[in-house]
């Protein structure tokens, strides 16, 4: 059962390819950005490492400033493969000893899907934040979520992920994050 519990000591927030030239074609772009902003603030407050990936940044641009300005020192992995799980990326995850990966980003049926599948295949627990991922079409988003659920990913949402990381309400962090969520 432990693999179903998300906690700040074992978690990392992985934000996949929310890039300048990709975001305008994403169906639920505003929601994706807003939910990622909440998750970034929660991760910062609770000491959860944050990773950005950028796919073909020459063509698609960089991660949007609205997210990167919140955590300018976040680790960024550049890639041309759809899955971020190359040797450098997996080595980094093993070095920071985080086995529970909170996954967000775009596009859910391509890079999010392939990265999550590879993470599962490499023994990581994947917590896919359904309201913080996006695609051009709702059908492809839903299909990716369904497939990842079948593969063993835990499908969650922003509020559930934040409250899992918090664990209790009698902390200053709870009061701060409650303002962001409500």
Coordinates of C-alpha atoms in Angstrom, one line a residue:
X1 CA 0.0 0.0 0.0
X2 CA 2.9 2.4 0.6
X3 CA 3.3 3.1 -3.1
X4 CA -0.1 4.8 -3.1
X5 CA 1.0 7.3 -0.4
X6 CA 2.5 10.6 -1.6
X7 CA 4.8 12.2 0.8
X8 CA 7.2 15.2 0.6
X9 CA 10.3 13.2 1.7
X10 CA 10.1 10.8 -1.3
X11 CA 8.5 13.1 -3.9
X12 CA 9.7 15.2 -6.8
X13 CA 7.6 17.4 -9.0
X14 CA 8.2 16.8 -12.7
X15 CA 6.8 19.4 -15.1
X16 CA 7.0 18.2 -18.7
X17 CA 7.2 20.5 -21.7
X18 CA 5.0 23.4 -20.8
X19 CA 6.7 25.5 -23.5
X20 CA 6.1 28.8 -25.2
X21 CA 5.1 27.5 -28.6
X22 CA 3.3 24.4 -27.4
X23 CA 1.0 26.0 -24.8
X24 CA -1.2 28.0 -27.2
X25 CA -2.6 24.8 -28.9
X26 CA -3.3 23.0 -25.6
X27 CA -7.1 22.6 -25.0
X28 CA -7.1 23.4 -21.3
X29 CA -4.0 25.6 -21.2
X30 CA -5.1 28.1 -18.6
X31 CA -6.1 25.3 -16.1
X32 CA -2.8 23.5 -16.8
X33 CA -0.8 26.6 -16.0
X34 CA -2.8 27.5 -12.9
X35 CA -2.6 24.0 -11.4
X36 CA 1.1 23.9 -12.1
X37 CA 1.6 27.2 -10.3
X38 CA -0.2 25.8 -7.2
X39 CA 2.0 22.6 -7.3
X40 CA 5.2 24.7 -7.7
X41 CA 4.3 26.8 -4.7
X42 CA 3.4 23.7 -2.7
X43 CA 6.7 22.0 -3.7
X44 CA 8.8 25.0 -2.8
X45 CA 7.1 25.4 0.6
X46 CA 7.5 21.7 1.5
X47 CA 11.0 21.2 0.1
X48 CA 10.0 19.0 -2.8
X49 CA 12.5 19.2 -5.7
X50 CA 11.2 20.5 -9.0
X51 CA 12.3 19.4 -12.4
X52 CA 11.3 20.9 -15.8
X53 CA 11.8 19.2 -19.1
X54 CA 11.9 20.9 -22.4
X55 CA 11.3 19.1 -25.7
X56 CA 13.2 20.5 -28.8
X57 CA 13.5 24.0 -27.2
X58 CA 14.9 25.4 -30.5
X59 CA 11.5 24.7 -32.1
X60 CA 9.1 24.9 -29.2
X61 CA 10.7 27.5 -27.1
X62 CA 11.4 27.2 -23.4
X63 CA 9.2 26.6 -20.4
X64 CA 6.9 29.5 -20.0
X65 CA 8.1 32.4 -17.7
X66 CA 5.0 32.2 -15.7
X67 CA 6.3 28.9 -14.2
X68 CA 10.1 29.3 -14.3
X69 CA 10.1 32.7 -12.6
X70 CA 8.5 30.9 -9.5
X71 CA 11.5 28.7 -9.2
X72 CA 14.5 30.0 -11.3
X73 CA 16.9 27.5 -9.9
X74 CA 14.9 24.4 -10.9
X75 CA 16.7 21.6 -12.6
X76 CA 15.9 21.6 -16.4
X77 CA 16.4 18.6 -18.7
X78 CA 16.5 19.3 -22.5
X79 CA 15.5 16.5 -24.7
X80 CA 14.6 15.5 -28.3
X81 CA 13.1 12.1 -27.3
X82 CA 9.5 12.0 -26.3
X83 CA 10.3 10.2 -23.0
X84 CA 12.5 12.2 -20.6
X85 CA 13.9 8.9 -19.2
X86 CA 17.3 8.9 -20.7
X87 CA 20.4 7.9 -18.7
X88 CA 21.1 11.4 -17.4
X89 CA 17.6 11.9 -16.2
X90 CA 17.3 8.5 -14.5
X91 CA 20.7 9.0 -12.9
X92 CA 19.6 12.3 -11.4
X93 CA 16.4 10.8 -10.0
X94 CA 18.5 8.0 -8.3
X95 CA 21.0 10.6 -7.0
X96 CA 18.3 12.6 -5.3
X97 CA 16.7 9.4 -4.0
X98 CA 13.1 10.3 -4.9
X99 CA 11.0 7.4 -6.0
X100 CA 7.5 9.1 -6.1
X101 CA 7.2 11.3 -9.2
X102 CA 4.4 13.9 -9.4
X103 CA 3.9 14.2 -13.2
X104 CA 2.3 17.2 -14.9
X105 CA 2.6 18.9 -18.3
X106 CA 2.0 18.5 -22.0
X107 CA 1.1 16.8 -24.1
X108 CA -0.5 14.1 -22.1
X109 CA -0.6 11.5 -24.9
X110 CA 3.0 12.0 -26.1
X111 CA 5.8 13.2 -23.7
X112 CA 3.8 12.9 -20.5
X113 CA 2.6 9.4 -21.5
X114 CA 6.0 8.1 -22.7
X115 CA 7.9 9.6 -19.7
X116 CA 5.4 8.2 -17.2
X117 CA 5.4 4.8 -18.8
X118 CA 9.2 4.7 -18.7
X119 CA 9.2 5.8 -15.1
X120 CA 6.8 3.0 -14.2
X121 CA 9.0 0.6 -16.1
X122 CA 12.0 1.8 -14.1
X123 CA 10.4 1.1 -10.7
X124 CA 9.2 4.6 -9.9
X125 CA 5.7 5.4 -8.5
X126 CA 3.9 7.9 -10.9
X127 CA 1.3 10.3 -9.5
X128 CA -0.3 11.8 -12.6
X129 CA -2.0 15.0 -11.8
X130 CA -5.0 14.8 -14.2
X131 CA -6.0 18.5 -13.9
X132 CA -2.4 19.7 -14.5
X133 CA -1.8 17.8 -17.8
X134 CA -3.0 18.9 -21.2
X135 CA -3.3 17.9 -24.8
X136 CA -4.7 19.5 -28.0
X137 CA -7.8 17.3 -27.8
X138 CA -9.7 16.0 -24.8
X139 CA -10.0 12.5 -26.2
X140 CA -6.2 12.0 -26.4
X141 CA -5.8 13.4 -22.9
X142 CA -8.5 10.9 -21.6
X143 CA -6.9 8.0 -23.5
X144 CA -3.4 8.7 -22.0
X145 CA -4.8 9.0 -18.5
X146 CA -6.7 5.7 -19.0
X147 CA -3.7 3.9 -20.3
X148 CA -1.4 5.1 -17.5
X149 CA -4.0 4.1 -14.9
X150 CA -4.0 0.6 -16.4
X151 CA -0.2 0.5 -16.3
X152 CA -0.2 1.4 -12.6
X153 CA 0.1 5.1 -12.3
X154 CA -1.8 6.8 -9.5
X155 CA -4.3 9.3 -11.0
X156 CA -4.7 12.3 -8.8
X157 CA -5.5 16.0 -8.9
X158 CA -3.9 19.1 -7.7
X159 CA -5.7 19.4 -4.4
X160 CA -5.3 15.8 -3.5
X161 CA -1.6 15.9 -4.3
X162 CA -1.1 19.0 -2.2
X163 CA -3.0 17.7 0.8
X164 CA -1.1 14.4 0.6
X165 CA 2.1 16.3 0.7
X166 CA 0.9 18.4 3.6
X167 CA -0.4 15.4 5.7
X168 CA -1.8 17.6 8.4
X169 CA -3.6 20.9 8.9
X170 CA -1.9 22.2 12.1
X171 CA 1.1 23.8 10.3
X172 CA 1.9 27.2 8.8
X173 CA 2.4 25.5 5.4
X174 CA -1.3 24.4 5.5
X175 CA -2.5 27.9 6.0
X176 CA -0.4 29.3 3.2
X177 CA -1.3 26.6 0.7
X178 CA -5.0 26.7 1.6
X179 CA -5.1 30.2 0.3
X180 CA -3.7 29.1 -3.0
X181 CA -6.2 26.2 -3.4
X182 CA -9.4 27.8 -2.2

